[in-house]
Structures are given as C-alpha cells and as structure tokens.
C-alpha cells in the first residue's frame, strides 16, 4: 500500500540533544512538508521541499534542519537551538500543483525534558 | 497577507444532527484552492474535500456538502446526520501558492454525542 511512514511514533530526548525524525513516502510525490502541531495553534509549516536537493523554510524554521537527498525521504532534525521542541510533528507529501491535497503520515510525538 | 479564520473552536452536537463548520479565507489572490481535512484522535490528517476559487456551486458527496461564497470569502462544510465517528478536529487549509505552500486554520473540534 502506498503511503507515508513516520517513525518513531513517540520519541523522548534530553534537553540539549539533537534528534532526527524520519519521514518516508512511496507515493512518488514530488513535494514533501514538515508541520508542527501544538494544542490550540493548528499546524505550522517548518520546511517544505518541491524537488530533490531543494527545500525552503516555512514559518517556523528556526532550530530545525532538513535534507532531501532522495525523493522518498525528508528527515527533520530538531536541534538544541529549538527552544520549545516538545510537540506533535507531522510529515506530508503531495503531487505537483497547488490543487493537490496533502497526504499525511501518522505523526511523531516528541517530548524533550 | 493571507488569513484563515475558523471562528468555531469547539462544537458539540447530538448524533444525527446536521453540523456546519465555517472557514473564512482572506487573500488578494484570485486563484486558489480550499481544502478541508479531518484529524481523528489517532492524529493522522485525512483529506476530505476540495474547492477552487472559481466555483461557487454547492457540492454534495455522501453526508458531506460544501459551498464557497467568494464575496464573503466563506468556505463552509456541512456534515448531515452526524455520527460519533465524525468526532474529530477539522481543518480548513487554503492554498494560493504556485510553490505549494498551504496555510492551515487553527481547527474546529467537533464532538458528536451519542
């Protein structure tokens, strides 16, 4: 079955450590996205990528980094510079064209203590 | 600047009632698409419906119906004969960017009471 896989589902880290969230898709979609979701704030865009080896900052990119070395993969690194990293992180993908809906993974809930 | 407003933060209805979710999208763009997504308690967002900025006709698909009024920038989504499985957070998400940038509203939490 085609879809988006995010792993792990739950992740716990100590403050000051970098952590990488995995996102893999087998839908052959060109575009991929990372969103952060906090209670009462909806979804906020962290980074997005339209093609391999290219990505753009979203609204809240500070403290995060990404790579897009393969079409199928778009990992997100939460660095120690991110002041409030505890959140629910959602990865999405879509075909080209802004009339295309997003397809989402199941999300990763990151807790930093 | 673009602005998405979902004024209803939480709605509760009794099962089998109809419920309408409101979304207002303010933009200077003339061409855009509007999407509704559902997020059940499991967390994964699921695409429900799409409408472009040129079409103001009502549409119906099963228990879902939606209409778009460009004059008021309103994109409303109605669930007919609600069911407990409809309980979720619903997001309005316009896209007016050729670079595929989607803006999400803050969501409306719908609770359907049996």
JSON list of C-alpha atoms in Angstrom, two decimals:
[
{"chain": "A", "resi": 1, "resn": "UNK", "atom": "CA", "xyz": [0.00, 0.00, 0.00]},
{"chain": "A", "resi": 2, "resn": "UNK", "atom": "CA", "xyz": [1.22, 3.48, -0.82]},
{"chain": "A", "resi": 3, "resn": "UNK", "atom": "CA", "xyz": [1.58, 5.95, 1.97]},
{"chain": "A", "resi": 4, "resn": "UNK", "atom": "CA", "xyz": [3.77, 7.98, 4.27]},
{"chain": "A", "resi": 5, "resn": "UNK", "atom": "CA", "xyz": [5.64, 6.42, 7.16]},
{"chain": "A", "resi": 6, "resn": "UNK", "atom": "CA", "xyz": [6.84, 8.42, 10.10]},
{"chain": "A", "resi": 7, "resn": "UNK", "atom": "CA", "xyz": [8.99, 6.90, 12.77]},
{"chain": "A", "resi": 8, "resn": "UNK", "atom": "CA", "xyz": [9.09, 6.60, 15.65]},
{"chain": "A", "resi": 9, "resn": "UNK", "atom": "CA", "xyz": [5.57, 7.33, 16.88]},
{"chain": "A", "resi": 10, "resn": "UNK", "atom": "CA", "xyz": [6.86, 8.52, 20.27]},
{"chain": "A", "resi": 11, "resn": "UNK", "atom": "CA", "xyz": [10.30, 9.98, 20.93]},
{"chain": "A", "resi": 12, "resn": "UNK", "atom": "CA", "xyz": [11.86, 11.14, 24.18]},
{"chain": "A", "resi": 13, "resn": "UNK", "atom": "CA", "xyz": [15.02, 13.18, 24.41]},
{"chain": "A", "resi": 14, "resn": "UNK", "atom": "CA", "xyz": [17.01, 15.14, 26.94]},
{"chain": "A", "resi": 15, "resn": "UNK", "atom": "CA", "xyz": [17.33, 18.86, 26.52]},
{"chain": "A", "resi": 16, "resn": "UNK", "atom": "CA", "xyz": [20.40, 19.83, 24.51]},
{"chain": "A", "resi": 17, "resn": "UNK", "atom": "CA", "xyz": [20.38, 16.76, 22.27]},
{"chain": "A", "resi": 18, "resn": "UNK", "atom": "CA", "xyz": [19.68, 16.85, 18.56]},
{"chain": "A", "resi": 19, "resn": "UNK", "atom": "CA", "xyz": [17.08, 14.39, 17.33]},
{"chain": "A", "resi": 20, "resn": "UNK", "atom": "CA", "xyz": [16.09, 13.29, 13.83]},
{"chain": "A", "resi": 21, "resn": "UNK", "atom": "CA", "xyz": [12.55, 12.38, 12.82]},
{"chain": "A", "resi": 22, "resn": "UNK", "atom": "CA", "xyz": [12.11, 10.06, 9.88]},
{"chain": "A", "resi": 23, "resn": "UNK", "atom": "CA", "xyz": [9.64, 10.50, 7.02]},
{"chain": "A", "resi": 24, "resn": "UNK", "atom": "CA", "xyz": [9.44, 8.15, 4.04]},
{"chain": "A", "resi": 25, "resn": "UNK", "atom": "CA", "xyz": [6.86, 8.11, 1.24]},
{"chain": "A", "resi": 26, "resn": "UNK", "atom": "CA", "xyz": [6.25, 5.64, -1.58]},
{"chain": "A", "resi": 27, "resn": "UNK", "atom": "CA", "xyz": [3.60, 7.70, -3.37]},
{"chain": "A", "resi": 28, "resn": "UNK", "atom": "CA", "xyz": [6.07, 9.10, -5.89]},
{"chain": "A", "resi": 29, "resn": "UNK", "atom": "CA", "xyz": [5.15, 12.61, -4.80]},
{"chain": "A", "resi": 30, "resn": "UNK", "atom": "CA", "xyz": [7.42, 15.50, -5.67]},
{"chain": "A", "resi": 31, "resn": "UNK", "atom": "CA", "xyz": [6.66, 17.75, -2.71]},
{"chain": "A", "resi": 32, "resn": "UNK", "atom": "CA", "xyz": [7.16, 16.99, 0.97]},
{"chain": "A", "resi": 33, "resn": "UNK", "atom": "CA", "xyz": [6.44, 19.02, 4.09]},
{"chain": "A", "resi": 34, "resn": "UNK", "atom": "CA", "xyz": [7.02, 19.13, 7.82]},
{"chain": "A", "resi": 35, "resn": "UNK", "atom": "CA", "xyz": [4.44, 20.63, 10.14]},
{"chain": "A", "resi": 36, "resn": "UNK", "atom": "CA", "xyz": [4.43, 21.19, 13.85]},
{"chain": "A", "resi": 37, "resn": "UNK", "atom": "CA", "xyz": [1.20, 20.98, 15.83]},
{"chain": "A", "resi": 38, "resn": "UNK", "atom": "CA", "xyz": [0.72, 22.45, 19.29]},
{"chain": "A", "resi": 39, "resn": "UNK", "atom": "CA", "xyz": [-2.57, 22.50, 21.23]},
{"chain": "A", "resi": 40, "resn": "UNK", "atom": "CA", "xyz": [-4.81, 25.35, 20.11]},
{"chain": "A", "resi": 41, "resn": "UNK", "atom": "CA", "xyz": [-2.43, 26.52, 17.38]},
{"chain": "A", "resi": 42, "resn": "UNK", "atom": "CA", "xyz": [-3.28, 24.30, 14.45]},
{"chain": "A", "resi": 43, "resn": "UNK", "atom": "CA", "xyz": [-0.50, 23.28, 12.08]},
{"chain": "A", "resi": 44, "resn": "UNK", "atom": "CA", "xyz": [2.52, 25.44, 11.39]},
{"chain": "A", "resi": 45, "resn": "UNK", "atom": "CA", "xyz": [4.85, 24.84, 8.48]},
{"chain": "A", "resi": 46, "resn": "UNK", "atom": "CA", "xyz": [8.51, 24.16, 9.34]},
{"chain": "A", "resi": 47, "resn": "UNK", "atom": "CA", "xyz": [10.08, 23.26, 5.98]},
{"chain": "A", "resi": 48, "resn": "UNK", "atom": "CA", "xyz": [8.94, 22.11, 2.60]},
{"chain": "A", "resi": 49, "resn": "UNK", "atom": "CA", "xyz": [10.64, 20.66, -0.46]},
{"chain": "A", "resi": 50, "resn": "UNK", "atom": "CA", "xyz": [9.43, 20.67, -4.04]},
{"chain": "A", "resi": 51, "resn": "UNK", "atom": "CA", "xyz": [12.18, 18.56, -5.55]},
{"chain": "A", "resi": 52, "resn": "UNK", "atom": "CA", "xyz": [15.22, 16.55, -4.54]},
{"chain": "A", "resi": 53, "resn": "UNK", "atom": "CA", "xyz": [18.14, 18.57, -3.18]},
{"chain": "A", "resi": 54, "resn": "UNK", "atom": "CA", "xyz": [15.99, 21.66, -2.73]},
{"chain": "A", "resi": 55, "resn": "UNK", "atom": "CA", "xyz": [13.98, 22.84, 0.27]},
{"chain": "A", "resi": 56, "resn": "UNK", "atom": "CA", "xyz": [12.51, 26.06, 1.61]},
{"chain": "A", "resi": 57, "resn": "UNK", "atom": "CA", "xyz": [11.94, 27.45, 5.07]},
{"chain": "A", "resi": 58, "resn": "UNK", "atom": "CA", "xyz": [8.39, 27.65, 6.32]},
{"chain": "A", "resi": 59, "resn": "UNK", "atom": "CA", "xyz": [7.00, 29.90, 9.02]},
{"chain": "A", "resi": 60, "resn": "UNK", "atom": "CA", "xyz": [8.89, 28.42, 11.98]},
{"chain": "A", "resi": 61, "resn": "UNK", "atom": "CA", "xyz": [12.17, 27.01, 10.61]},
{"chain": "A", "resi": 62, "resn": "UNK", "atom": "CA", "xyz": [14.45, 28.30, 13.39]},
{"chain": "A", "resi": 63, "resn": "UNK", "atom": "CA", "xyz": [16.04, 25.46, 15.32]},
{"chain": "A", "resi": 64, "resn": "UNK", "atom": "CA", "xyz": [15.22, 22.85, 12.65]},
{"chain": "A", "resi": 65, "resn": "UNK", "atom": "CA", "xyz": [17.09, 21.43, 9.66]},
{"chain": "A", "resi": 66, "resn": "UNK", "atom": "CA", "xyz": [16.12, 19.09, 6.82]},
{"chain": "A", "resi": 67, "resn": "UNK", "atom": "CA", "xyz": [17.61, 17.28, 3.87]},
{"chain": "A", "resi": 68, "resn": "UNK", "atom": "CA", "xyz": [16.14, 15.90, 0.65]},
{"chain": "A", "resi": 69, "resn": "UNK", "atom": "CA", "xyz": [18.71, 13.58, -0.84]},
{"chain": "A", "resi": 70, "resn": "UNK", "atom": "CA", "xyz": [16.12, 11.16, -2.16]},
{"chain": "A", "resi": 71, "resn": "UNK", "atom": "CA", "xyz": [12.62, 11.74, -3.49]},
{"chain": "A", "resi": 72, "resn": "UNK", "atom": "CA", "xyz": [11.20, 9.28, -0.97]},
{"chain": "A", "resi": 73, "resn": "UNK", "atom": "CA", "xyz": [12.81, 10.69, 2.15]},
{"chain": "A", "resi": 74, "resn": "UNK", "atom": "CA", "xyz": [12.61, 14.01, 4.02]},
{"chain": "A", "resi": 75, "resn": "UNK", "atom": "CA", "xyz": [14.10, 13.70, 7.51]},
{"chain": "A", "resi": 76, "resn": "UNK", "atom": "CA", "xyz": [13.74, 16.52, 10.03]},
{"chain": "A", "resi": 77, "resn": "UNK", "atom": "CA", "xyz": [16.38, 17.27, 12.66]},
{"chain": "A", "resi": 78, "resn": "UNK", "atom": "CA", "xyz": [15.30, 19.12, 15.76]},
{"chain": "A", "resi": 79, "resn": "UNK", "atom": "CA", "xyz": [18.42, 20.82, 17.04]},
{"chain": "A", "resi": 80, "resn": "UNK", "atom": "CA", "xyz": [19.30, 22.01, 20.52]},
{"chain": "A", "resi": 81, "resn": "UNK", "atom": "CA", "xyz": [18.69, 25.54, 19.27]},
{"chain": "A", "resi": 82, "resn": "UNK", "atom": "CA", "xyz": [14.93, 24.90, 19.14]},
{"chain": "A", "resi": 83, "resn": "UNK", "atom": "CA", "xyz": [13.67, 26.45, 22.36]},
{"chain": "A", "resi": 84, "resn": "UNK", "atom": "CA", "xyz": [10.38, 24.57, 22.69]},
{"chain": "A", "resi": 85, "resn": "UNK", "atom": "CA", "xyz": [10.79, 21.29, 20.80]},
{"chain": "A", "resi": 86, "resn": "UNK", "atom": "CA", "xyz": [8.09, 19.29, 22.58]},
{"chain": "A", "resi": 87, "resn": "UNK", "atom": "CA", "xyz": [5.26, 18.94, 20.07]},
{"chain": "A", "resi": 88, "resn": "UNK", "atom": "CA", "xyz": [3.48, 16.69, 17.59]},
{"chain": "A", "resi": 89, "resn": "UNK", "atom": "CA", "xyz": [5.28, 16.61, 14.23]},
{"chain": "A", "resi": 90, "resn": "UNK", "atom": "CA", "xyz": [3.51, 15.73, 11.00]},
{"chain": "A", "resi": 91, "resn": "UNK", "atom": "CA", "xyz": [5.09, 14.93, 7.66]},
{"chain": "A", "resi": 92, "resn": "UNK", "atom": "CA", "xyz": [3.11, 15.27, 4.43]},
{"chain": "A", "resi": 93, "resn": "UNK", "atom": "CA", "xyz": [3.59, 14.88, 0.71]},
{"chain": "A", "resi": 94, "resn": "UNK", "atom": "CA", "xyz": [1.72, 15.88, -2.42]},
{"chain": "A", "resi": 95, "resn": "UNK", "atom": "CA", "xyz": [2.00, 15.77, -6.20]},
{"chain": "A", "resi": 96, "resn": "UNK", "atom": "CA", "xyz": [2.91, 18.95, -8.05]},
{"chain": "A", "resi": 97, "resn": "UNK", "atom": "CA", "xyz": [0.24, 21.58, -8.44]},
{"chain": "A", "resi": 98, "resn": "UNK", "atom": "CA", "xyz": [-1.44, 23.61, -5.71]},
{"chain": "A", "resi": 99, "resn": "UNK", "atom": "CA", "xyz": [-4.75, 21.92, -6.44]},
{"chain": "A", "resi": 100, "resn": "UNK", "atom": "CA", "xyz": [-3.37, 18.71, -4.96]},
{"chain": "A", "resi": 101, "resn": "UNK", "atom": "CA", "xyz": [-4.30, 17.72, -1.41]},
{"chain": "A", "resi": 102, "resn": "UNK", "atom": "CA", "xyz": [-1.68, 16.72, 1.12]},
{"chain": "A", "resi": 103, "resn": "UNK", "atom": "CA", "xyz": [-1.19, 13.15, 2.27]},
{"chain": "A", "resi": 104, "resn": "UNK", "atom": "CA", "xyz": [-0.11, 12.87, 5.89]},
{"chain": "A", "resi": 105, "resn": "UNK", "atom": "CA", "xyz": [1.81, 10.41, 7.97]},
{"chain": "A", "resi": 106, "resn": "UNK", "atom": "CA", "xyz": [0.71, 9.31, 11.43]},
{"chain": "A", "resi": 107, "resn": "UNK", "atom": "CA", "xyz": [2.94, 11.80, 13.17]},
{"chain": "A", "resi": 108, "resn": "UNK", "atom": "CA", "xyz": [5.72, 11.68, 15.76]},
{"chain": "A", "resi": 109, "resn": "UNK", "atom": "CA", "xyz": [5.16, 12.97, 19.26]},
{"chain": "A", "resi": 110, "resn": "UNK", "atom": "CA", "xyz": [8.43, 14.38, 20.57]},
{"chain": "A", "resi": 111, "resn": "UNK", "atom": "CA", "xyz": [8.94, 15.05, 24.27]},
{"chain": "A", "resi": 112, "resn": "UNK", "atom": "CA", "xyz": [12.06, 16.84, 25.44]},
{"chain": "A", "resi": 113, "resn": "UNK", "atom": "CA", "xyz": [12.79, 17.05, 29.15]},
{"chain": "B", "resi": 1, "resn": "UNK", "atom": "CA", "xyz": [-1.07, 38.79, 3.62]},
{"chain": "B", "resi": 2, "resn": "UNK", "atom": "CA", "xyz": [-3.37, 35.78, 3.73]},
{"chain": "B", "resi": 3, "resn": "UNK", "atom": "CA", "xyz": [-5.52, 34.93, 6.70]},
{"chain": "B", "resi": 4, "resn": "UNK", "atom": "CA", "xyz": [-7.52, 31.82, 7.51]},
{"chain": "B", "resi": 5, "resn": "UNK", "atom": "CA", "xyz": [-10.15, 32.05, 10.24]},
{"chain": "B", "resi": 6, "resn": "UNK", "atom": "CA", "xyz": [-12.01, 29.18, 11.81]},
{"chain": "B", "resi": 7, "resn": "UNK", "atom": "CA", "xyz": [-14.06, 31.04, 14.39]},
{"chain": "B", "resi": 8, "resn": "UNK", "atom": "CA", "xyz": [-15.61, 27.93, 15.94]},
{"chain": "B", "resi": 9, "resn": "UNK", "atom": "CA", "xyz": [-13.03, 26.35, 18.22]},
{"chain": "B", "resi": 10, "resn": "UNK", "atom": "CA", "xyz": [-15.32, 23.63, 19.58]},
{"chain": "B", "resi": 11, "resn": "UNK", "atom": "CA", "xyz": [-18.76, 22.37, 18.58]},
{"chain": "B", "resi": 12, "resn": "UNK", "atom": "CA", "xyz": [-20.90, 19.71, 20.23]},
{"chain": "B", "resi": 13, "resn": "UNK", "atom": "CA", "xyz": [-23.90, 18.13, 18.55]},
{"chain": "B", "resi": 14, "resn": "UNK", "atom": "CA", "xyz": [-26.11, 15.17, 19.27]},
{"chain": "B", "resi": 15, "resn": "UNK", "atom": "CA", "xyz": [-25.84, 12.26, 16.90]},
{"chain": "B", "resi": 16, "resn": "UNK", "atom": "CA", "xyz": [-27.95, 12.60, 13.73]},
{"chain": "B", "resi": 17, "resn": "UNK", "atom": "CA", "xyz": [-27.97, 16.38, 13.88]},
{"chain": "B", "resi": 18, "resn": "UNK", "atom": "CA", "xyz": [-26.54, 18.36, 10.97]},
{"chain": "B", "resi": 19, "resn": "UNK", "atom": "CA", "xyz": [-23.48, 20.50, 11.67]},
{"chain": "B", "resi": 20, "resn": "UNK", "atom": "CA", "xyz": [-21.80, 23.23, 9.64]},
{"chain": "B", "resi": 21, "resn": "UNK", "atom": "CA", "xyz": [-18.17, 24.21, 10.05]},
{"chain": "B", "resi": 22, "resn": "UNK", "atom": "CA", "xyz": [-17.15, 27.69, 8.99]},
{"chain": "B", "resi": 23, "resn": "UNK", "atom": "CA", "xyz": [-13.98, 28.95, 7.38]},
{"chain": "B", "resi": 24, "resn": "UNK", "atom": "CA", "xyz": [-13.12, 32.42, 6.13]},
{"chain": "B", "resi": 25, "resn": "UNK", "atom": "CA", "xyz": [-10.12, 32.94, 3.85]},
{"chain": "B", "resi": 26, "resn": "UNK", "atom": "CA", "xyz": [-8.93, 36.47, 3.26]},
{"chain": "B", "resi": 27, "resn": "UNK", "atom": "CA", "xyz": [-6.49, 36.92, 0.41]},
{"chain": "B", "resi": 28, "resn": "UNK", "atom": "CA", "xyz": [-5.74, 39.18, -2.52]},
{"chain": "B", "resi": 29, "resn": "UNK", "atom": "CA", "xyz": [-5.06, 36.19, -4.71]},
{"chain": "B", "resi": 30, "resn": "UNK", "atom": "CA", "xyz": [-7.71, 35.48, -7.33]},
{"chain": "B", "resi": 31, "resn": "UNK", "atom": "CA", "xyz": [-6.83, 31.85, -7.89]},
{"chain": "B", "resi": 32, "resn": "UNK", "atom": "CA", "xyz": [-6.66, 29.38, -5.03]},
{"chain": "B", "resi": 33, "resn": "UNK", "atom": "CA", "xyz": [-7.90, 26.07, -3.76]},
{"chain": "B", "resi": 34, "resn": "UNK", "atom": "CA", "xyz": [-9.57, 25.38, -0.46]},
{"chain": "B", "resi": 35, "resn": "UNK", "atom": "CA", "xyz": [-9.28, 22.08, 1.34]},
{"chain": "B", "resi": 36, "resn": "UNK", "atom": "CA", "xyz": [-10.88, 20.53, 4.41]},
{"chain": "B", "resi": 37, "resn": "UNK", "atom": "CA", "xyz": [-9.01, 17.92, 6.43]},
{"chain": "B", "resi": 38, "resn": "UNK", "atom": "CA", "xyz": [-10.16, 15.73, 9.30]},
{"chain": "B", "resi": 39, "resn": "UNK", "atom": "CA", "xyz": [-7.90, 14.78, 12.21]},
{"chain": "B", "resi": 40, "resn": "UNK", "atom": "CA", "xyz": [-9.34, 11.96, 14.34]},
{"chain": "B", "resi": 41, "resn": "UNK", "atom": "CA", "xyz": [-7.88, 11.20, 17.78]},
{"chain": "B", "resi": 42, "resn": "UNK", "atom": "CA", "xyz": [-5.30, 8.91, 16.17]},
{"chain": "B", "resi": 43, "resn": "UNK", "atom": "CA", "xyz": [-3.56, 12.04, 14.85]},
{"chain": "B", "resi": 44, "resn": "UNK", "atom": "CA", "xyz": [-3.30, 11.47, 11.10]},
{"chain": "B", "resi": 45, "resn": "UNK", "atom": "CA", "xyz": [-4.90, 14.17, 8.94]},
{"chain": "B", "resi": 46, "resn": "UNK", "atom": "CA", "xyz": [-7.15, 12.93, 6.18]},
{"chain": "B", "resi": 47, "resn": "UNK", "atom": "CA", "xyz": [-8.16, 14.95, 3.12]},
{"chain": "B", "resi": 48, "resn": "UNK", "atom": "CA", "xyz": [-11.94, 15.36, 2.79]},
{"chain": "B", "resi": 49, "resn": "UNK", "atom": "CA", "xyz": [-12.93, 17.89, 0.14]},
{"chain": "B", "resi": 50, "resn": "UNK", "atom": "CA", "xyz": [-11.50, 20.48, -2.24]},
{"chain": "B", "resi": 51, "resn": "UNK", "atom": "CA", "xyz": [-12.95, 23.55, -3.94]},
{"chain": "B", "resi": 52, "resn": "UNK", "atom": "CA", "xyz": [-11.39, 26.09, -6.31]},
{"chain": "B", "resi": 53, "resn": "UNK", "atom": "CA", "xyz": [-11.91, 29.83, -6.15]},
{"chain": "B", "resi": 54, "resn": "UNK", "atom": "CA", "xyz": [-13.85, 29.93, -9.40]},
{"chain": "B", "resi": 55, "resn": "UNK", "atom": "CA", "xyz": [-16.67, 27.62, -8.42]},
{"chain": "B", "resi": 56, "resn": "UNK", "atom": "CA", "xyz": [-19.42, 28.77, -6.08]},
{"chain": "B", "resi": 57, "resn": "UNK", "atom": "CA", "xyz": [-21.85, 25.95, -6.67]},
{"chain": "B", "resi": 58, "resn": "UNK", "atom": "CA", "xyz": [-22.84, 23.75, -3.79]},
{"chain": "B", "resi": 59, "resn": "UNK", "atom": "CA", "xyz": [-21.46, 20.23, -3.89]},
{"chain": "B", "resi": 60, "resn": "UNK", "atom": "CA", "xyz": [-22.56, 17.08, -2.13]},
{"chain": "B", "resi": 61, "resn": "UNK", "atom": "CA", "xyz": [-20.72, 13.84, -1.53]},
{"chain": "B", "resi": 62, "resn": "UNK", "atom": "CA", "xyz": [-22.44, 11.35, 0.70]},
{"chain": "B", "resi": 63, "resn": "UNK", "atom": "CA", "xyz": [-23.09, 13.04, 4.05]},
{"chain": "B", "resi": 64, "resn": "UNK", "atom": "CA", "xyz": [-20.73, 15.92, 3.21]},
{"chain": "B", "resi": 65, "resn": "UNK", "atom": "CA", "xyz": [-21.73, 19.09, 1.43]},
{"chain": "B", "resi": 66, "resn": "UNK", "atom": "CA", "xyz": [-19.87, 22.33, 0.96]},
{"chain": "B", "resi": 67, "resn": "UNK", "atom": "CA", "xyz": [-20.22, 25.71, -0.60]},
{"chain": "B", "resi": 68, "resn": "UNK", "atom": "CA", "xyz": [-17.96, 28.64, -1.29]},
{"chain": "B", "resi": 69, "resn": "UNK", "atom": "CA", "xyz": [-19.01, 32.29, -1.43]},
{"chain": "B", "resi": 70, "resn": "UNK", "atom": "CA", "xyz": [-16.31, 34.45, -2.88]},
{"chain": "B", "resi": 71, "resn": "UNK", "atom": "CA", "xyz": [-18.00, 37.72, -1.89]},
{"chain": "B", "resi": 72, "resn": "UNK", "atom": "CA", "xyz": [-17.66, 36.84, 1.79]},
{"chain": "B", "resi": 73, "resn": "UNK", "atom": "CA", "xyz": [-14.58, 34.57, 1.45]},
{"chain": "B", "resi": 74, "resn": "UNK", "atom": "CA", "xyz": [-16.54, 31.84, 3.22]},
{"chain": "B", "resi": 75, "resn": "UNK", "atom": "CA", "xyz": [-15.92, 28.16, 2.67]},
{"chain": "B", "resi": 76, "resn": "UNK", "atom": "CA", "xyz": [-18.43, 26.20, 4.73]},
{"chain": "B", "resi": 77, "resn": "UNK", "atom": "CA", "xyz": [-18.57, 22.48, 5.22]},
{"chain": "B", "resi": 78, "resn": "UNK", "atom": "CA", "xyz": [-21.69, 20.61, 6.39]},
{"chain": "B", "resi": 79, "resn": "UNK", "atom": "CA", "xyz": [-21.99, 17.11, 7.77]},
{"chain": "B", "resi": 80, "resn": "UNK", "atom": "CA", "xyz": [-25.52, 15.75, 7.50]},
{"chain": "B", "resi": 81, "resn": "UNK", "atom": "CA", "xyz": [-26.86, 13.28, 10.07]},
{"chain": "B", "resi": 82, "resn": "UNK", "atom": "CA", "xyz": [-23.69, 13.36, 12.14]},
{"chain": "B", "resi": 83, "resn": "UNK", "atom": "CA", "xyz": [-22.26, 10.17, 13.61]},
{"chain": "B", "resi": 84, "resn": "UNK", "atom": "CA", "xyz": [-19.96, 9.52, 16.55]},
{"chain": "B", "resi": 85, "resn": "UNK", "atom": "CA", "xyz": [-17.16, 8.63, 14.09]},
{"chain": "B", "resi": 86, "resn": "UNK", "atom": "CA", "xyz": [-17.31, 12.21, 12.84]},
{"chain": "B", "resi": 87, "resn": "UNK", "atom": "CA", "xyz": [-15.83, 13.37, 16.15]},
{"chain": "B", "resi": 88, "resn": "UNK", "atom": "CA", "xyz": [-12.50, 14.93, 15.22]},
{"chain": "B", "resi": 89, "resn": "UNK", "atom": "CA", "xyz": [-10.71, 18.20, 14.62]},
{"chain": "B", "resi": 90, "resn": "UNK", "atom": "CA", "xyz": [-11.46, 19.70, 11.21]},
{"chain": "B", "resi": 91, "resn": "UNK", "atom": "CA", "xyz": [-9.01, 21.99, 9.47]},
{"chain": "B", "resi": 92, "resn": "UNK", "atom": "CA", "xyz": [-9.62, 24.42, 6.67]},
{"chain": "B", "resi": 93, "resn": "UNK", "atom": "CA", "xyz": [-6.46, 24.76, 4.54]},
{"chain": "B", "resi": 94, "resn": "UNK", "atom": "CA", "xyz": [-6.31, 27.12, 1.57]},
{"chain": "B", "resi": 95, "resn": "UNK", "atom": "CA", "xyz": [-3.52, 27.02, -0.98]},
{"chain": "B", "resi": 96, "resn": "UNK", "atom": "CA", "xyz": [-2.93, 30.02, -3.20]},
{"chain": "B", "resi": 97, "resn": "UNK", "atom": "CA", "xyz": [0.74, 29.48, -3.81]},
{"chain": "B", "resi": 98, "resn": "UNK", "atom": "CA", "xyz": [2.23, 28.14, -7.00]},
{"chain": "B", "resi": 99, "resn": "UNK", "atom": "CA", "xyz": [5.05, 26.95, -4.77]},
{"chain": "B", "resi": 100, "resn": "UNK", "atom": "CA", "xyz": [2.77, 24.58, -2.90]},
{"chain": "B", "resi": 101, "resn": "UNK", "atom": "CA", "xyz": [2.58, 26.42, 0.38]},
{"chain": "B", "resi": 102, "resn": "UNK", "atom": "CA", "xyz": [-0.54, 25.52, 2.32]},
{"chain": "B", "resi": 103, "resn": "UNK", "atom": "CA", "xyz": [-1.93, 27.57, 5.19]},
{"chain": "B", "resi": 104, "resn": "UNK", "atom": "CA", "xyz": [-3.91, 25.83, 7.92]},
{"chain": "B", "resi": 105, "resn": "UNK", "atom": "CA", "xyz": [-6.60, 27.30, 10.13]},
{"chain": "B", "resi": 106, "resn": "UNK", "atom": "CA", "xyz": [-6.44, 26.56, 13.87]},
{"chain": "B", "resi": 107, "resn": "UNK", "atom": "CA", "xyz": [-9.08, 23.86, 13.54]},
{"chain": "B", "resi": 108, "resn": "UNK", "atom": "CA", "xyz": [-12.57, 23.20, 14.86]},
{"chain": "B", "resi": 109, "resn": "UNK", "atom": "CA", "xyz": [-13.03, 20.39, 17.33]},
{"chain": "B", "resi": 110, "resn": "UNK", "atom": "CA", "xyz": [-16.29, 18.56, 16.69]},
{"chain": "B", "resi": 111, "resn": "UNK", "atom": "CA", "xyz": [-17.78, 16.28, 19.30]},
{"chain": "B", "resi": 112, "resn": "UNK", "atom": "CA", "xyz": [-20.75, 14.14, 18.32]},
{"chain": "B", "resi": 113, "resn": "UNK", "atom": "CA", "xyz": [-22.60, 12.89, 21.36]},
{"chain": "B", "resi": 114, "resn": "UNK", "atom": "CA", "xyz": [-24.42, 9.57, 21.08]}
]
